[in-house]
Amino acid sequence: MRGLMQDWPLVVTSVIDHAAEWHGEREMVTRTVEGPIHRTNYAELHLRARKLAQALSRLGVAKGDVVATMAWNTHRHFEAWYAIMGCGAVCHTLNPRLFAEQLVYIVNHAEDKIVLLDLTFVPILEAIRDQLPNVRNYVILTDRAHMPETTLPNCLCYEELIDGEDGSFAWVEVDEHDACGLCYTSGTTGNPKGVVYAHRSNVIHGLAANGADGIGARSVDNVLPVVPMFHANAWALVFAAPMAGCSLIMPGAKLDGESIFELLDKQKVSITAAVPTVWLMLLQHLEKTGAKLPHLDRVVIGGSAVPRVMLEKFERDYEVEVMHAWGMTELSPVGTLGSFKSGMEELSFDRRMDIKVKQGRPMYTVEMKITDDDGNELPRDGKAFGHLLVRGPAIASAYLKGEGGKVLDDDGWFDTGDVATLDELGFMQITDRAKDVIKSGGEWISSIEIENLAVGCPGVAEAAVIGIAHPKWDERPLLIVVAAEGASPSKQEILEYLEGKIAKWWMPDDVAFVDEIPHTATGKIQKLTLRKQFEGYELPTA
Ligand code: ADP
């Protein structure tokens, strides 16, 4: 027997339609790239998205075309997403932190027809414009008064484009399986690979990630996505927030501690989300000024492991609940979230932090297992670690144009490239990226775990651990440290601090001090660059 429910397509335009109709008055507050704070609401955003869709259609954007954005989180970027997807086109988010050659490769590989960009990024695109033969128009996300002198060909002004339309635009009809979003993974080796999101997968993922045990945003919430929209769908918030009808606070170009604090405070933000480096800057600002976070209920942290000190500071010093999340571009991106199970709230502070430092449990729509090198499933005992495999309706089945070949095994599992443990209650903990794990005497050492302990040592601002070739053990860990401002911790002090916190054979063989640790475009420690930098390094134990 067939079900007799309506065939209501899961398309992202239904999300903005719903927000405009039932939460039209809820605000979006943006720190604009031009400077001032701008306020609008879902009803206006909906109208302006339709006007832009009308203008894009007039420029020839049709179903299946790829239109790129290089933009901060702002109301205009949000409108652009829905307008592009509402044309039946594919919104390709460009990460401005990528190198010029990577951008050229990506724009050409994706065959971007139009690029919408913020004022900040005009010089980036001017420098590569001659190498982008497919781009027909550039649209600068600003008004006439702020339009710059530019060498970008066929360059248009966003506000003028919108002003020329009346908004009587019907969203282009699409199949829910059609593509609507495109985001390239950084590709530490080989070329970047394009992850193609569908309308259906974005709707399902938005619903799932925002569950009460997940991000949990409700219509009464004011949500600040610091995580950029060019970083994997701003972790579902671009869809989940309008679904729930919550207010969105958009940080624009300023992500430093002081600017973020100002928004958290003045806009009474209740939920926010970003990578650990952003929270490091905020916590430093709070410590310097003595400010508190009275409005903030929850901070979602992911992209890299949350150091325990950070977790404890938020929870104890500022009474903010940390939601540790793990995911990747290929997962839309959220895979696990660290909300408690029954009885855990009553545990001691330390025990609760033991749980929260793990990356969390798979949300509904994500299947998960760990396996050994031969593909045998490993036990969920919190000890055995192996390759982390996932399966689900918002998880990539292939990359754009078949790049990277077959990415699923015969049973449809996707190998995340992460190594992890799973415990009896389903909490997953990342041991390391498979390529970063340190192989010492046939055993594995987690670089992440040492790093996250080391940043708890007084005087240490940031830490990275890499494997250095060793004649006897194959590889041994080297701890690389950036000292905190005004501090000069010694090797001895740092090693003493680690003693007893990790197994003896995990203790770094040496500590090296640097001024800066390199980061990838998505804010992760660039291990590849560090390994090159320390190539041939002589360990005192060698
Ligand atoms: P990139 O393109 O840089 O790989 P992604 O955002 O897709 O960007 O990165 C996904 C990877 O980030 C994961 O495979 C994992 O290694 C790491 N990661 C994400 N969240 C966490 C977390 N909470 N703890 C540890 N590692 C994480």
GROMACS .gro file of C-alpha atoms in nm, residues 197-351:
model
  155
  197TYR     CA    1   2.410   2.008  -0.176
  198ALA     CA    2   2.055   1.936  -0.288
  199HIS     CA    3   1.738   2.122  -0.187
  200ARG     CA    4   1.623   1.809  -0.009
  201SER     CA    5   1.946   1.747   0.179
  202ASN     CA    6   1.961   2.109   0.301
  203VAL     CA    7   1.602   2.098   0.428
  204ILE     CA    8   1.651   1.764   0.603
  205HIS     CA    9   1.983   1.875   0.749
  206GLY     CA   10   1.841   2.206   0.873
  207LEU     CA   11   1.557   2.026   1.051
  208ALA     CA   12   1.782   1.759   1.199
  209ALA     CA   13   2.065   1.985   1.316
  210ASN     CA   14   1.824   2.221   1.488
  211GLY     CA   15   1.656   1.953   1.702
  212ALA     CA   16   1.617   2.024   2.073
  213ASP     CA   17   1.922   1.807   2.145
  214GLY     CA   18   2.106   1.986   1.867
  215ILE     CA   19   2.146   2.358   1.804
  216GLY     CA   20   1.796   2.397   1.943
  217ALA     CA   21   1.714   2.748   1.812
  218ARG     CA   22   1.353   2.858   1.872
  219SER     CA   23   1.157   3.158   1.746
  220VAL     CA   24   1.241   3.350   2.066
  221ASP     CA   25   1.615   3.314   2.009
  222ASN     CA   26   1.859   3.568   1.871
  223VAL     CA   27   2.119   3.368   1.683
  224LEU     CA   28   2.463   3.492   1.583
  225PRO     CA   29   2.633   3.271   1.324
  226VAL     CA   30   2.997   3.379   1.345
  227VAL     CA   31   3.084   3.073   1.139
  228PRO     CA   32   3.088   3.210   0.784
  229MET     CA   33   2.827   3.119   0.528
  230PHE     CA   34   3.121   3.021   0.304
  231HIS     CA   35   3.216   2.758   0.560
  232ALA     CA   36   2.970   2.473   0.492
  233ASN     CA   37   2.628   2.640   0.515
  234ALA     CA   38   2.717   2.830   0.835
  235TRP     CA   39   2.652   2.495   1.006
  236ALA     CA   40   2.288   2.473   0.895
  237LEU     CA   41   2.193   2.808   1.047
  238VAL     CA   42   2.106   2.977   0.716
  239PHE     CA   43   1.823   2.725   0.688
  240ALA     CA   44   1.753   2.630   1.048
  241ALA     CA   45   1.709   2.990   1.169
  242PRO     CA   46   1.437   3.093   0.924
  243MET     CA   47   1.267   2.754   0.972
  244ALA     CA   48   1.241   2.829   1.342
  245GLY     CA   49   1.170   3.200   1.289
  246CYS     CA   50   1.449   3.314   1.514
  247SER     CA   51   1.621   3.645   1.474
  248LEU     CA   52   1.960   3.639   1.301
  249ILE     CA   53   2.250   3.864   1.396
  250MET     CA   54   2.504   3.885   1.115
  251PRO     CA   55   2.860   3.987   1.205
  252GLY     CA   56   2.981   4.109   0.865
  253ALA     CA   57   3.357   4.143   0.832
  254LYS     CA   58   3.449   4.197   1.196
  255LEU     CA   59   3.514   3.875   1.384
  256ASP     CA   60   3.756   4.000   1.652
  257GLY     CA   61   3.677   3.956   2.021
  258GLU     CA   62   3.561   4.311   2.082
  259SER     CA   63   3.329   4.328   1.781
  260ILE     CA   64   3.173   3.990   1.853
  261PHE     CA   65   3.125   4.081   2.217
  262GLU     CA   66   2.953   4.403   2.119
  263LEU     CA   67   2.699   4.211   1.909
  264LEU     CA   68   2.649   3.941   2.174
  265ASP     CA   69   2.578   4.208   2.430
  266LYS     CA   70   2.383   4.478   2.245
  267GLN     CA   71   2.174   4.239   2.036
  268LYS     CA   72   2.108   4.007   2.331
  269VAL     CA   73   2.230   3.701   2.144
  270SER     CA   74   2.112   3.372   2.300
  271ILE     CA   75   2.281   3.122   2.065
  272THR     CA   76   2.604   3.158   1.869
  273ALA     CA   77   2.836   2.932   1.671
  274ALA     CA   78   3.199   2.940   1.557
  275VAL     CA   79   3.534   2.760   1.550
  276PRO     CA   80   3.757   2.760   1.862
  277THR     CA   81   3.994   3.034   1.735
  278VAL     CA   82   3.705   3.283   1.735
  279TRP     CA   83   3.619   3.195   2.096
  280LEU     CA   84   3.983   3.224   2.193
  281MET     CA   85   3.970   3.589   2.080
  282LEU     CA   86   3.641   3.649   2.261
  283LEU     CA   87   3.761   3.494   2.587
  284GLN     CA   88   4.079   3.703   2.574
  285HIS     CA   89   3.865   4.014   2.531
  286LEU     CA   90   3.641   3.916   2.823
  287GLU     CA   91   3.940   3.853   3.047
  288LYS     CA   92   4.093   4.187   2.956
  289THR     CA   93   3.776   4.387   3.014
  290GLY     CA   94   3.607   4.184   3.285
  291ALA     CA   95   3.286   4.175   3.078
  292LYS     CA   96   3.027   3.897   3.121
  293LEU     CA   97   2.781   3.724   2.890
  294PRO     CA   98   2.443   3.759   3.062
  295HIS     CA   99   2.225   3.699   2.753
  296LEU     CA  100   2.410   3.408   2.598
  297ASP     CA  101   2.263   3.059   2.665
  298ARG     CA  102   2.455   2.839   2.427
  299VAL     CA  103   2.769   2.842   2.215
  300VAL     CA  104   2.811   2.583   1.941
  301ILE     CA  105   3.179   2.505   1.884
  302GLY     CA  106   3.316   2.281   1.609
  303GLY     CA  107   3.548   2.265   1.312
  304SER     CA  108   3.833   2.175   1.548
  305ALA     CA  109   3.829   2.009   1.887
  306VAL     CA  110   3.727   2.229   2.179
  307PRO     CA  111   4.015   2.256   2.428
  308ARG     CA  112   3.906   2.164   2.778
  309VAL     CA  113   4.010   2.504   2.922
  310MET     CA  114   3.781   2.678   2.676
  311LEU     CA  115   3.494   2.448   2.763
  312GLU     CA  116   3.543   2.504   3.134
  313LYS     CA  117   3.575   2.882   3.101
  314PHE     CA  118   3.247   2.911   2.913
  315GLU     CA  119   3.059   2.676   3.144
  316ARG     CA  120   3.201   2.782   3.480
  317ASP     CA  121   3.314   3.144   3.444
  318TYR     CA  122   3.041   3.265   3.209
  319GLU     CA  123   2.758   3.014   3.267
  320VAL     CA  124   2.722   2.949   2.896
  321GLU     CA  125   2.637   2.599   2.777
  322VAL     CA  126   2.891   2.464   2.528
  323MET     CA  127   2.755   2.245   2.249
  324HIS     CA  128   3.055   2.066   2.104
  325ALA     CA  129   2.983   1.966   1.745
  326TRP     CA  130   3.169   1.772   1.482
  327GLY     CA  131   3.112   1.772   1.112
  328MET     CA  132   3.262   1.832   0.773
  329THR     CA  133   3.171   2.000   0.446
  330GLU     CA  134   3.067   1.662   0.304
  331LEU     CA  135   2.809   1.620   0.586
  332SER     CA  136   2.626   1.948   0.515
  333PRO     CA  137   2.813   1.979   0.768
  334VAL     CA  138   2.684   1.868   1.111
  335GLY     CA  139   2.736   1.504   1.213
  336THR     CA  140   2.741   1.492   1.591
  337LEU     CA  141   2.638   1.723   1.875
  338GLY     CA  142   2.731   1.689   2.240
  339SER     CA  143   2.405   1.725   2.431
  340PHE     CA  144   2.363   1.518   2.746
  341LYS     CA  145   2.171   1.198   2.792
  342SER     CA  146   1.952   1.120   3.088
  343GLY     CA  147   2.131   1.145   3.422
  344MET     CA  148   2.437   1.329   3.293
  345GLU     CA  149   2.319   1.671   3.415
  346GLU     CA  150   2.352   1.543   3.772
  347LEU     CA  151   2.715   1.437   3.739
  348SER     CA  152   2.999   1.639   3.894
  349PHE     CA  153   3.138   1.932   3.694
  350ASP     CA  154   3.451   1.737   3.603
  351ARG     CA  155   3.257   1.434   3.481
   0.00000   0.00000   0.00000
